[in-house]
XYZ file of C-alpha atoms in Angstrom:
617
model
C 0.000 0.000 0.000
C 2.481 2.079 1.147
C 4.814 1.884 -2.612
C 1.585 1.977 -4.069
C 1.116 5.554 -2.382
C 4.630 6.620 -3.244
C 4.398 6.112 -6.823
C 0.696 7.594 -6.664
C 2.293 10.403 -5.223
C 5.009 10.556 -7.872
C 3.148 10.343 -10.934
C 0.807 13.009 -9.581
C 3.469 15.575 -8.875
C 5.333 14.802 -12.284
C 1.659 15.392 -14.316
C 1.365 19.220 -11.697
C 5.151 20.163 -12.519
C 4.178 19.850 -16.192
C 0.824 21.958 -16.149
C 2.986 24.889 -14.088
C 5.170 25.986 -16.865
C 1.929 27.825 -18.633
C 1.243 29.332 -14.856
C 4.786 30.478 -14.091
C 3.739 34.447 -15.136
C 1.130 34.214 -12.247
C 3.815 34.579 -9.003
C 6.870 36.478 -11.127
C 9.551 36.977 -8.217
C 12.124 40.167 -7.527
C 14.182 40.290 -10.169
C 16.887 41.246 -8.275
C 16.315 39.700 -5.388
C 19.243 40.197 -2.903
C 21.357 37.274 -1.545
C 19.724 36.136 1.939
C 21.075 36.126 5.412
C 24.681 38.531 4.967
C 24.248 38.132 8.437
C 26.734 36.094 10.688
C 26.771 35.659 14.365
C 29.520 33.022 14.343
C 32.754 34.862 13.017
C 33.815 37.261 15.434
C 31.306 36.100 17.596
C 29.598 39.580 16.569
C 26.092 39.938 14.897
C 27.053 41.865 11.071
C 27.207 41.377 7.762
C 29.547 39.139 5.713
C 31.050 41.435 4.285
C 32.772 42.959 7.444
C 33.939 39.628 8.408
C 38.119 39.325 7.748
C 36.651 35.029 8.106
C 35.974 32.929 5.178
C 32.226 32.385 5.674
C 29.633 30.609 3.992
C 25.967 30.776 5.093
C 23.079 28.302 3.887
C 19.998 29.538 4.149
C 16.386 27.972 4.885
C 15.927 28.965 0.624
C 18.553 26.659 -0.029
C 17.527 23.769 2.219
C 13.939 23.853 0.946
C 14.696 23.888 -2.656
C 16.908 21.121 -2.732
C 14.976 19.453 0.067
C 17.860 18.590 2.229
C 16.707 16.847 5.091
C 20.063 16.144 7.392
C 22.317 18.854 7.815
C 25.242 16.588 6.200
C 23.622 16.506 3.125
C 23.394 20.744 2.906
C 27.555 20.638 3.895
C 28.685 18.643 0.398
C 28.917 21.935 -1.360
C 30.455 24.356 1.356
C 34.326 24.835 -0.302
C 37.106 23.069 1.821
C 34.594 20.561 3.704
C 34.476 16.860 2.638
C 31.638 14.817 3.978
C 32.483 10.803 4.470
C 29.623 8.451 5.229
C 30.317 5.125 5.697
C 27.114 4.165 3.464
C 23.204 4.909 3.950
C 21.780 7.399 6.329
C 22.123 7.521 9.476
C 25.652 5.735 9.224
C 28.396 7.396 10.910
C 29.795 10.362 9.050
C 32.993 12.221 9.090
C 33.857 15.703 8.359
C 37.166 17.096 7.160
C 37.757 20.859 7.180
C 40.591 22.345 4.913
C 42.414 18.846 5.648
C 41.727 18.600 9.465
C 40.665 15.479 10.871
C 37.167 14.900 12.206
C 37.529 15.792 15.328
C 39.268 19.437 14.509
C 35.791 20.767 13.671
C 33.363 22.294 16.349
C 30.305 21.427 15.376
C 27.669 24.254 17.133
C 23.554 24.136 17.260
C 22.462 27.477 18.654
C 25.828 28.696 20.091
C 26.030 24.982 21.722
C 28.838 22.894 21.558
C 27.710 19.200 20.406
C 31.167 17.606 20.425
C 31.188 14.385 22.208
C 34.032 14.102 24.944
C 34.602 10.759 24.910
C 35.996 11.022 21.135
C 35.909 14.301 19.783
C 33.911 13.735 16.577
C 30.657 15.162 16.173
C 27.221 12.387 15.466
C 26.546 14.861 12.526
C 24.486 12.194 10.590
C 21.708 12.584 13.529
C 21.460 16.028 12.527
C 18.090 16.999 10.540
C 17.468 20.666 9.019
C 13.932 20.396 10.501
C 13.662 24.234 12.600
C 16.701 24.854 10.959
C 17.291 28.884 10.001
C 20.395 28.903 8.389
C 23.835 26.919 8.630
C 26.951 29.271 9.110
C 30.451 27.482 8.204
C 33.727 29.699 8.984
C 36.633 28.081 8.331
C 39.964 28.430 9.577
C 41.227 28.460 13.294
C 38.472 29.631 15.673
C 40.456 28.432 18.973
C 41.154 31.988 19.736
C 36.713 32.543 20.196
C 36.045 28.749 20.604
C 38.899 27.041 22.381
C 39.436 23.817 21.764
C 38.130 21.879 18.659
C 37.704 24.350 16.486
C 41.037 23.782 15.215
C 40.259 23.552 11.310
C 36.340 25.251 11.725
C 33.336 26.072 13.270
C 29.866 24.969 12.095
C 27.104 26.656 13.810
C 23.802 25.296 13.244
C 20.708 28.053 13.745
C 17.298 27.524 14.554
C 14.481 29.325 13.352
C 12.248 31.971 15.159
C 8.971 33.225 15.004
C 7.549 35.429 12.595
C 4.094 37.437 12.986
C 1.129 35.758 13.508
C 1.006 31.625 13.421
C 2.103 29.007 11.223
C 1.075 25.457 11.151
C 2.644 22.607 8.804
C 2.364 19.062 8.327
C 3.993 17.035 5.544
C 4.238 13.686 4.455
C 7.171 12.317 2.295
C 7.824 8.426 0.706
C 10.333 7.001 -1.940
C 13.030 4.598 -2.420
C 14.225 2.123 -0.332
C 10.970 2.132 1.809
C 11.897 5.554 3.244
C 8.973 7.116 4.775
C 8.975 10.759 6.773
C 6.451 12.178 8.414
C 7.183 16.002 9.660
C 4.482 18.536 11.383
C 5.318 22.005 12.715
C 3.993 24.972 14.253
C 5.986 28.524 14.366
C 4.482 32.086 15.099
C 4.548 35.328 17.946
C 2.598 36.813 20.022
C 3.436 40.578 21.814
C 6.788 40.091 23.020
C 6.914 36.245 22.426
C 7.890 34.218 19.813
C 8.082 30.474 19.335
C 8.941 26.907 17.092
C 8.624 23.618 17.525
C 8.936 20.665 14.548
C 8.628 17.121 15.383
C 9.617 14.929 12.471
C 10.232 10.944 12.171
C 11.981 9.314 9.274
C 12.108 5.420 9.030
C 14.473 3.438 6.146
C 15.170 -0.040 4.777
C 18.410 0.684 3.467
C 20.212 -0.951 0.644
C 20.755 -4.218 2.205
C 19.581 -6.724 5.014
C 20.129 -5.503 8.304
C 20.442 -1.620 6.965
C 17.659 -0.123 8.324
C 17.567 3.843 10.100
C 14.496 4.845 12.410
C 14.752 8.375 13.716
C 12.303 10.260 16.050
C 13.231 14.253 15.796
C 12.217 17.420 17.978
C 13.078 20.777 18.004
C 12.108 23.806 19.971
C 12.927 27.480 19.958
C 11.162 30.480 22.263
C 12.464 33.535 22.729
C 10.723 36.244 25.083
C 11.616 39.786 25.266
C 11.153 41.559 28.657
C 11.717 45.132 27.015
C 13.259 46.585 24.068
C 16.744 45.706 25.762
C 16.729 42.295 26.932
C 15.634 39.048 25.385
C 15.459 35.703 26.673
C 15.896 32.756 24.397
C 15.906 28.936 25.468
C 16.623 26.319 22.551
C 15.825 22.364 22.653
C 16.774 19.350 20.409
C 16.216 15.982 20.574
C 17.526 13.292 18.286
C 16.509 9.557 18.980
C 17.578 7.024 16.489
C 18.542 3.312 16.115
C 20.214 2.186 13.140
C 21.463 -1.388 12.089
C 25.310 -1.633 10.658
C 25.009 -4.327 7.646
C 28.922 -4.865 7.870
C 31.399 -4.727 10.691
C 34.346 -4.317 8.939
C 34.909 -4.082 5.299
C 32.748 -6.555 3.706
C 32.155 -8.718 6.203
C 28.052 -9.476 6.662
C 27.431 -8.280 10.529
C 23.066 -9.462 10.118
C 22.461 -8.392 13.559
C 25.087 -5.498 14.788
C 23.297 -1.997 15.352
C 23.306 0.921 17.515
C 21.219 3.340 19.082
C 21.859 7.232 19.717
C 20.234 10.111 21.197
C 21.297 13.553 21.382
C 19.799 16.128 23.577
C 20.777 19.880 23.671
C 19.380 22.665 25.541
C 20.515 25.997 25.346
C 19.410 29.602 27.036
C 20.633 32.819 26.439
C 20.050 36.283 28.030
C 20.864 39.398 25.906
C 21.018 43.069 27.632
C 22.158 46.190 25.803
C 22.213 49.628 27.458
C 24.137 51.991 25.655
C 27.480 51.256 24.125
C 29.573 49.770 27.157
C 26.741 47.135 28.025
C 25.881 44.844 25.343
C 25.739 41.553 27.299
C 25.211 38.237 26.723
C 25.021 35.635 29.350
C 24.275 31.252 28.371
C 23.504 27.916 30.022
C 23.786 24.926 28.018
C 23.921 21.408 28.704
C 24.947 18.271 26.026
C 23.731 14.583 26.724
C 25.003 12.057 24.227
C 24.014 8.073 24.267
C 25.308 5.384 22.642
C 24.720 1.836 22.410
C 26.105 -0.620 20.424
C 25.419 -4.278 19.914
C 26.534 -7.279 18.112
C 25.385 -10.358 19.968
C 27.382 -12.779 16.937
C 30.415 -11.539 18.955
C 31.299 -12.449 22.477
C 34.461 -10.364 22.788
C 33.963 -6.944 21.869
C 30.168 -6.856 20.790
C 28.666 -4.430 23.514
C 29.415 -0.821 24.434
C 28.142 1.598 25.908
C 28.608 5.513 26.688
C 27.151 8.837 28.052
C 28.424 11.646 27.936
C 27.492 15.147 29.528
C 28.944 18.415 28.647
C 28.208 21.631 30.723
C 29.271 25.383 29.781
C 28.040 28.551 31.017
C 29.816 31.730 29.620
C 29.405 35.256 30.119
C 30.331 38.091 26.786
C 30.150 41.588 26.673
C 30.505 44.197 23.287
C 32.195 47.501 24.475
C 31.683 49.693 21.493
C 34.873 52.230 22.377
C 33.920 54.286 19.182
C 32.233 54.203 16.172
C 34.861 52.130 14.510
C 36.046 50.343 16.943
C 34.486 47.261 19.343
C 36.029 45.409 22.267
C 34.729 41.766 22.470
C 35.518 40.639 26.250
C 34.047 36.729 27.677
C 34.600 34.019 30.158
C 33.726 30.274 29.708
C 33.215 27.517 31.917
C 32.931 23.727 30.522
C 33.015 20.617 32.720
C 32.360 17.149 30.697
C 31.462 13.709 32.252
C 31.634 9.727 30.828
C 29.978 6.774 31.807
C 31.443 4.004 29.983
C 30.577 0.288 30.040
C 31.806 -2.607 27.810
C 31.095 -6.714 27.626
C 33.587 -6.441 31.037
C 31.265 -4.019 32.997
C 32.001 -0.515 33.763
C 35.024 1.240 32.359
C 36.632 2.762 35.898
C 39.425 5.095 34.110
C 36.643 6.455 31.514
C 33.838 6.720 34.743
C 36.014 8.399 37.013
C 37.489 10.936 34.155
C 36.034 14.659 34.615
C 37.113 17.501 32.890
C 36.525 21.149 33.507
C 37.593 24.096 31.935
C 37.880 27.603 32.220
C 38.365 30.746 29.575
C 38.812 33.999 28.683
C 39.048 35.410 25.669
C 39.407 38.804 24.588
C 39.268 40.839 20.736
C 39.321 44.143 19.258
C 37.900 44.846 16.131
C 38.603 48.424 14.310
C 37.048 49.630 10.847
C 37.486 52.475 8.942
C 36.251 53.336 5.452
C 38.908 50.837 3.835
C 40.524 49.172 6.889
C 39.374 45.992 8.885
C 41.268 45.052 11.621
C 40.916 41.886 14.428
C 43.014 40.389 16.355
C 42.363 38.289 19.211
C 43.398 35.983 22.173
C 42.253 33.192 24.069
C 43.366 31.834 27.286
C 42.321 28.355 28.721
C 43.200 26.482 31.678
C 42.428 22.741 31.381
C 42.305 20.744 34.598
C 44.506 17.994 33.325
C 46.905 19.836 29.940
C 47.139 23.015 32.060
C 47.475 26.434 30.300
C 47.183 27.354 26.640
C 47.113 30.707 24.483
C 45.685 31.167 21.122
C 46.359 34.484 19.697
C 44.853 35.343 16.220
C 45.094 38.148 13.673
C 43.046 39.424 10.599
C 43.036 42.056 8.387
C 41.083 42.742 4.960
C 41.052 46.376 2.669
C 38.103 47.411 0.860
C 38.680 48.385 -2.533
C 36.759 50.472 -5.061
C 33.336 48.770 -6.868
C 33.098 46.365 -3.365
C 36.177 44.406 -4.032
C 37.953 42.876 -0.385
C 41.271 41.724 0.141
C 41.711 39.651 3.144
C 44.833 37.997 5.427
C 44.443 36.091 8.757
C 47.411 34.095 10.709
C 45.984 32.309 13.614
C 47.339 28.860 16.265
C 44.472 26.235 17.547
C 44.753 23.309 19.367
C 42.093 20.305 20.271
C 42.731 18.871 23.864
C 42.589 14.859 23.870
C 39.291 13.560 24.910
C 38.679 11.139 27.417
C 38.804 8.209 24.485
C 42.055 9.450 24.007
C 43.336 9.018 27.679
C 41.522 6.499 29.403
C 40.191 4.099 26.481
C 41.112 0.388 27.322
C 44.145 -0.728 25.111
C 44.292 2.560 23.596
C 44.535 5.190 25.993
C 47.972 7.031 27.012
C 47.553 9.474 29.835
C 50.554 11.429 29.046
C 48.761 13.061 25.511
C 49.509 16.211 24.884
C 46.880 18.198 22.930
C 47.449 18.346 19.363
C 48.148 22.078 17.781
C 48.118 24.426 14.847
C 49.536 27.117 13.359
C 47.313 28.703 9.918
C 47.316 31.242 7.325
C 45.006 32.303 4.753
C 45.104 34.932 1.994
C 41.799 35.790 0.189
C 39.622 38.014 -2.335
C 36.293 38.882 -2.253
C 33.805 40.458 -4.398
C 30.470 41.601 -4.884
C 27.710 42.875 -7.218
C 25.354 45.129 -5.831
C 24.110 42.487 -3.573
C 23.015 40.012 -6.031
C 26.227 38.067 -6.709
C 29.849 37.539 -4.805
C 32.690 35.590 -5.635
C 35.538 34.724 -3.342
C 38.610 32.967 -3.484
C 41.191 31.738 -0.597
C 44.868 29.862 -0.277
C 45.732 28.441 3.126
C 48.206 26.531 5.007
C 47.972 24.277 8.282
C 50.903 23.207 9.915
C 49.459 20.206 12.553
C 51.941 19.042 14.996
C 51.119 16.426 18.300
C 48.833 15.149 16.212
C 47.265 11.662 18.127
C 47.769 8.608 16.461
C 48.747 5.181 16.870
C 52.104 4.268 18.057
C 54.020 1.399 17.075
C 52.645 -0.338 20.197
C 48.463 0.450 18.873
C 48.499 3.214 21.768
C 47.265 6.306 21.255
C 50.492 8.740 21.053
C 51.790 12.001 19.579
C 53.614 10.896 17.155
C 51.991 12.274 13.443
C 52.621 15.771 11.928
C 51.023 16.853 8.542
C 50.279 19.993 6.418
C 46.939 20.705 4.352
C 47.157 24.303 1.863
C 44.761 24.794 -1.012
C 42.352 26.870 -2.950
C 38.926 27.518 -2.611
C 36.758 29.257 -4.757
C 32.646 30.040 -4.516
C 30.218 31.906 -5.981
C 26.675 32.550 -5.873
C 23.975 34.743 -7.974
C 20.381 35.548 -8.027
C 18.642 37.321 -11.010
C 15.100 37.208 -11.793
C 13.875 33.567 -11.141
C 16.507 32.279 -10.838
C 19.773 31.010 -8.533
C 23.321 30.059 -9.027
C 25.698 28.281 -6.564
C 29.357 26.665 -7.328
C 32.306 25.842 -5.326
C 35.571 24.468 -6.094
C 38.708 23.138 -3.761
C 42.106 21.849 -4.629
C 43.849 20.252 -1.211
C 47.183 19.064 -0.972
C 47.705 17.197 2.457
C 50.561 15.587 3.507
C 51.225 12.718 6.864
C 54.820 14.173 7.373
C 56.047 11.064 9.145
C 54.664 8.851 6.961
C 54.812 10.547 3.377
C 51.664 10.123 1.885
C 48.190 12.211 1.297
C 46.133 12.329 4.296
C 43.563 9.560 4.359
C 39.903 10.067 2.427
C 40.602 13.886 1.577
C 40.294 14.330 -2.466
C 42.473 16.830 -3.862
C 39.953 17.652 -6.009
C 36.402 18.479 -5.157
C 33.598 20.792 -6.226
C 29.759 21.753 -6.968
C 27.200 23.315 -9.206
C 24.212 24.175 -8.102
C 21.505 25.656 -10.729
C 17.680 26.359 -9.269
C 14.599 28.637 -11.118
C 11.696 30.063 -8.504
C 8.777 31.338 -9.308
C 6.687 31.061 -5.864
C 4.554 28.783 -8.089
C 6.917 26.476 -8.392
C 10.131 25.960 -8.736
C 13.236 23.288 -9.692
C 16.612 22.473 -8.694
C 19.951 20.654 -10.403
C 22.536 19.917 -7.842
C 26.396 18.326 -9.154
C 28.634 17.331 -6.682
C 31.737 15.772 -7.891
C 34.564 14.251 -5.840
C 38.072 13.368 -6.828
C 39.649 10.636 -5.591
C 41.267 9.667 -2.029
C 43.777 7.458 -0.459
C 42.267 5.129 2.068
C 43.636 2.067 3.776
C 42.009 -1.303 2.768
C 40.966 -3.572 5.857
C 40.389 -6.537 3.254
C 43.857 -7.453 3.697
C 46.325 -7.987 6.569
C 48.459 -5.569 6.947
C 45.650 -3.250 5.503
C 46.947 -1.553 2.523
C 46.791 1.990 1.156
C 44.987 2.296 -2.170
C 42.779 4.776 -3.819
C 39.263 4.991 -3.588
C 38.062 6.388 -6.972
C 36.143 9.917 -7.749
C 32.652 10.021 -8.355
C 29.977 12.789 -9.292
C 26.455 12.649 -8.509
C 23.208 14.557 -9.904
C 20.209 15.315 -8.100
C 17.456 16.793 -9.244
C 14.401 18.749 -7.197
C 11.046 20.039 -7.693
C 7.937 21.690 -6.093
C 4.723 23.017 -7.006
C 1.837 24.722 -5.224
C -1.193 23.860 -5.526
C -2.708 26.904 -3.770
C -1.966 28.700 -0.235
C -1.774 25.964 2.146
C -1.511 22.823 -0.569
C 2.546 22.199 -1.821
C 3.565 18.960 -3.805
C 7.647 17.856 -3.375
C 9.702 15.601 -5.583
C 13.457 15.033 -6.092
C 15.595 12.524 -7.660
C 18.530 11.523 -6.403
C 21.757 9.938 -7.613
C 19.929 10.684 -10.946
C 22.369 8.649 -13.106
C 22.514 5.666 -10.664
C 26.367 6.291 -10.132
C 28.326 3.577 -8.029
C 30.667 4.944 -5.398
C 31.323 4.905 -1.758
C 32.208 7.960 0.156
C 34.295 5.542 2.766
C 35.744 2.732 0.988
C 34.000 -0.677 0.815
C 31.151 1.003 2.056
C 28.483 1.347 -0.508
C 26.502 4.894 -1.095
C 22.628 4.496 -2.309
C 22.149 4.013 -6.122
C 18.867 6.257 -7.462
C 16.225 7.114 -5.504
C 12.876 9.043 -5.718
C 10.877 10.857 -3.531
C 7.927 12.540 -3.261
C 5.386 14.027 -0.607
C 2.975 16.451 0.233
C 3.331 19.244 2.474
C -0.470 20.840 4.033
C 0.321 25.363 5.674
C -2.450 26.502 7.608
C-alpha cells in the first residue's frame, strides 16, 4: 500500500510540474532579489554582515535547504568549499567531516551557540542532525580556537534555529520514496506581543540498501524567545535526536546481520541578551549536552557491547564595548566541565567513569574599521584541569577596494585537547597526551555585485603538529605531523527567477612522518548548483563531484593503502503549489545511478525518488 502511495504520489506531482510551466507568469519573483542572510553571528562572535567579516564564511539559508529538500544537515555541507563529507554508506551511518584537511575531530560542530562535540571522542554524530527548525547553517573556516577554544582547530559549524515570525504558522507534511523511506514532519511557528516560538517534530524510518540496513529516527526541536523590554531578550533552545540504526557490515565486507546501535542527542541551550548603551551589550548562556550510545553485536562475544554517556556543561558570560564608532572590544569568560559513563562486555570502564574535565576561559578581541581598513586580532586563554594552560592568539586584516572588491589575510594557532577516548580508552589510551596544535594562514579576495552576486577565493596553510595517532605499540600517542594548503573558490547569484551556486577546492595534504596524502581527503572536489523560482513552483539541479582519495584497505592484513576512486552525482528537485496551504515535493537523487562509496568498501545508495505532500495553515 504504502509503494503503491509513493508512486501515486510521484506520478501526480510529475503530471502538476508539467501543467505549471503555462502558470509560471502568475507569481513572477524580484528580479533582483538580494542574496539572503549577509548576516553572521559566528565569526567574530559579533552579529554583522559578511562582508565585514576578515573570516571565510559561507551561510546556507532555509531557501537553499527547501529547494533542494535537504533533510540532514550533512547533506546541505557537500557543497560548502574546503569541507568533505564521508559516510560510511546509507543514512544515518556514521559520518565524518574534514575541514581544509583537518581530521574529524578538529571541527566544532555548534547548534544554537552549543557545543555538540562528544568528549569521549571528539567527533561530532553529525548524521543525527536533521534541518527540521533549521534557520540557516553558518560554516567559517579556519582556526576559531582563539573565540572557541578547543576543537575548532580547522572550523566552526554553527547550526541556527528558526524563530517566530508574525502571527502563526502550522505545517504538516508527508514524504515516501526509495528504499521504503517514509517521513512524516508537522510544525507549528508564530509570535505573540513580546513572544515568539517553534517547535517541529519529524520521524523518518528506512530499509536501506541491504539486510540488516535499516535507520528509524524520532526528531524534535524547539525554539522560544521572550523579550522583557526593548533591551533584553530571553531565548531557550531544545533538540532531541533519537535514532537506532542497524550496521550491515562490521568491517569491510564482512556481513554483521544483527550489529546496530542506538543514539540520542539532547541539547538545551538559554541565552540572556542586555544592551544599554554602548559599554553594556551583554550576553550571558547555560547549556547542557547529553550524548548516548549503544552498540550491539550479539554474533560476537568479545567486543560486541558498548556503551557511553556523555554530559557536557558550559556557562559563559560576553560583553561588546563599542569604544567608538569604529572600533568594538569583544571581552568573555567560559566555563565547561564534561562527564563519561562508559561500560563494555567487562562491565564498567573505571578510568573512563572516574574521568572529569573542567575548563575555564577567557578570551578577549578588538575589532577596528574604517572606510577601507578591517582590523581583528584576538586571544584566548584556557586552563584545562589535566593539559594546564594554553594561548591562542589570532590576527586578521582585509582592505576594501573600489566597486566592493575585499582583500583579506588572517594568521591564527588552535589546538584540540585529547578527549577522554584518548586518555583512558582500554588498550588505547595514554595518559601522558599532549593536545594536538596548529599554526594557519590564509590569503583571500572577495567580491560583490550590488548584492546580487559575490565571488571569493582563498589559499591556506595548516601546519598540525602532536597530532594523536597510533604508536608502534596500537596506543594512542603524539607521534603524526602533517600539512593541508589549497584553494577555494565560490560563488553565488540571483537574477530574476533564478539562482546560481558553485564551489571548487584543490587540497594538498601531507602525513609528514609517513609521506603520503592524508587519508579520504580528495584533492579535487567541487559543486554546481543551478535552481529557477517562481513562488509557483520551482526546480533544482545539484552536481557534486569528488576526486579521488587514499584510504587504507581492511580486506587485507596488513591493511593496505589504495585509492578509492572519484565520483559525481546529480540530483534533481522540484515543487509546485497547488494553492496557499496545498505544496507537492519531488526530487531525484543519484539521478544517473552512479556507483561509489564515500568511505571505501562502504556502498553509497544508487537512485532514488521521492515525493510528498506538504499541508500550511
Amino acid at each position: 500500500m504504502r509503494r503503491l502511495f509513493i508512486f501515486s504520489l510521484l506520478y501526480t506531482f510529475l503530471t502538476l510540474s508539467s501543467v505549471c510551466f503555462a502558470q509560471d507568469e502568475q507569481q513572477p519573483a524580484d528580479p533582483d532579489q538580494e542574496i539572503e542572510y549577509e548576516i553572521s553571528v559566528t565569526a567574530d562572535r559579533l552579529e554583522e554582515p559578511v562582508k565585514e567579516k576578515t573570516d571565510s564564511v559561507t551561510i546556507i539559508t532555509r531557501e537553499d535547504i527547501e529547494q533542494q529538500q535537504w533533510r540532514y544537515v550533512v547533506d546541505a555541507l557537500r557543497e560548502v568549499p574546503g569541507l568533505t563529507v564521508v559516510r560510511s554508506g546509507s543514512p544515518g551511518k556514521t559520518t565524518s567531516l574534514f575541514l581544509r584537511g583537518g581530521n574529524s575531530e578538529q571541527v566544532l560542530v555548534l547548534i544554537d551557540g552549543v557545543q555538540i562535540n562528544d568528549p569521549f571522542f571528539g567527533g561530532v554524530a553529525i548524521e543525527e542532525v536533521t534541518t527540521d527548525n533549521v534557520e540557516r547553517i553558518e560554516i567559517v573556516r579556519g582556526p576559531q580556537s582563539p573565540l572557541y577554544g578547543s576543537d575548532a582547530m580547522s572550523g566552526t559549524i554553527n547550526i541556527i534555529s528558526r524563530k517566530g515570525e508574525v502571527g502563526t504558522q502550522a505545517s504538516a507534511s508527508f514524504e515516501g520514496g526509495s528504499f521504503e523511506t517514509f517521513r512524516e514532519k508537522a510544525g507549528i511557528l508564530g509570535s505573540s506581543g513580546r513572544a515568539s516560538y517553534s517547535l517541529a517534530y519529524s520521524r523518518q524510518d528506512s530499509q536501506g540498501q541491504f539486510e540488516n540496513d535499516e535507520f528509524r529516527q524520532n526528531n524534535f526541536s524547539g525554539n522560544t524567545n521572550f523579550a522583557f523590554s526593548d533591551t533584553t531578550e530571553l531565548s531557550v533552545n531544545a533538540r532531541v535526536h533519537d535514532s537506532h540504526t542497524g550496521i550491515p557490515f562490521s568491517f569491510a565486507d564482512v556481513v554483521s546481520p544483527l550489529r546496530n546501535q542506538d543514539t540520542q542527542l539532547t541539547v538545551i541551550g538559554t541565552s540572556l541578551r542586555h544592551s544599554e548603551g554602548e559599554f553594556v551589550n551583554l550576553k550571558t548562556h547555560f547549556s547542557f549536552t547529553h550524548f548516548d550510545f549503544l552498540f550491539d553485536d550479539p554474533d560476537d562475544v568479545f567486543f560486541g557491547f558498548s556503551e557511553h554517556t556523555s554530559r557536557t556543561f558550559q556557562a559563559g558570560l560576553q560583553n561588546d564595548f563599542q569604544v567608538s564608532e569604529n572600533d568594538t572590544v569583544t571581552v568573555g569568560y567560559e566555563f565547561e566541565q564534561q562527564g563519561i559513563d562508559a561500560h563494555d562486555n567487562n562491565g564498567p570502564i573505571p578510568d573512563l567513569n572516574d574521568f572529569d574535565t573542567t575548563i575555564h576561559a577567557i578570551y578577549a578581541q578588538n575589532k577596528w574599521e574604517s572606510a577601507r581598513w578591517i582590523l581583528t586580532a584576538g586571544l584566548r586563554f584556557d586552563h584545562h584541569n589535566t593539559f594546564g594552560d594554553t594561548v591562542n592568539p589570532r590576527i586578521a586584516v582585509a582592505y576594501r577596494l573600489e566597486n566592493d572588491w575585499k582583500i583579506r589575510a588572517s594568521f591564527g594557532t588552535a589546538f584540540r585537547a585529547p578527549t577522554a577516548g584518548d586518555l583512558a580508552f582500554p588498550f588505547f589510551g595514554n595518559p601522558d597526551l599532549d593536545p594536538e596544535e596548529s599554526k594557519s594562514w590564509e590569503l583571500g579576495v572577495d567580491h560583490y555585485w550590488n548584492e546580487t552576486a559575490v565571488f571569493s577565493v582563498s589559499y591556506f596553510r595548516n601546519d598540525y603538529e602532536n597530532l594523536i595517532s597510533f604508536d608502534e605499540n596500537f596506543v594512542a600517542a603524539n607521534v603524526a605531523e602533517a600539512k593541508s594548503q589549497g584553494l577555494e573558490l565560490s560563488g553565488s547569484a540571483r537574477h530574476d527567477h533564478w539562482n546560481f551556486t558553485a564551489s571548487y577546492t584543490f587540497l594538498d595534504t601531507e602525513d609528514e612522518i609517513e609521506n603520503h596524502q592524508l587519508f579520504r581527503r580528495p584533492r579535487h572536489s567541487g559543486s554546481v548548483r543551478v535552481g529557477y523560482e517562481t513562488g509557483k513552483w520551482g526546480a533544482s539541479f545539484h552536481v557534486l563531484a569528488v576526486g579521488e582519495r587514499l584510504e587504507q584497505d581492511f580486506s587485507t592484513f596488513p591493511a593496505e593503502n589504495v585509492l578509492n576512486p572519484g565520483y559525481a552525482k546529480v540530483d534533481l528537485a522540484g515543487n509546485y503549489r497547488v494553492n496557499s496551504w496545498l505544496k507537492l515535493h519531488g526530487r531525484i537523487e543519484n539521478l544517473l545511478d552512479k556507483e561509489y562509496s564515500e568511505a571505501l568498501t562502504f556502498p553509497a545508495l544508487g537512485i532514488g525518488a521521492y515525493g510528498g505532500v506538504e499541508f500550511g495553515f
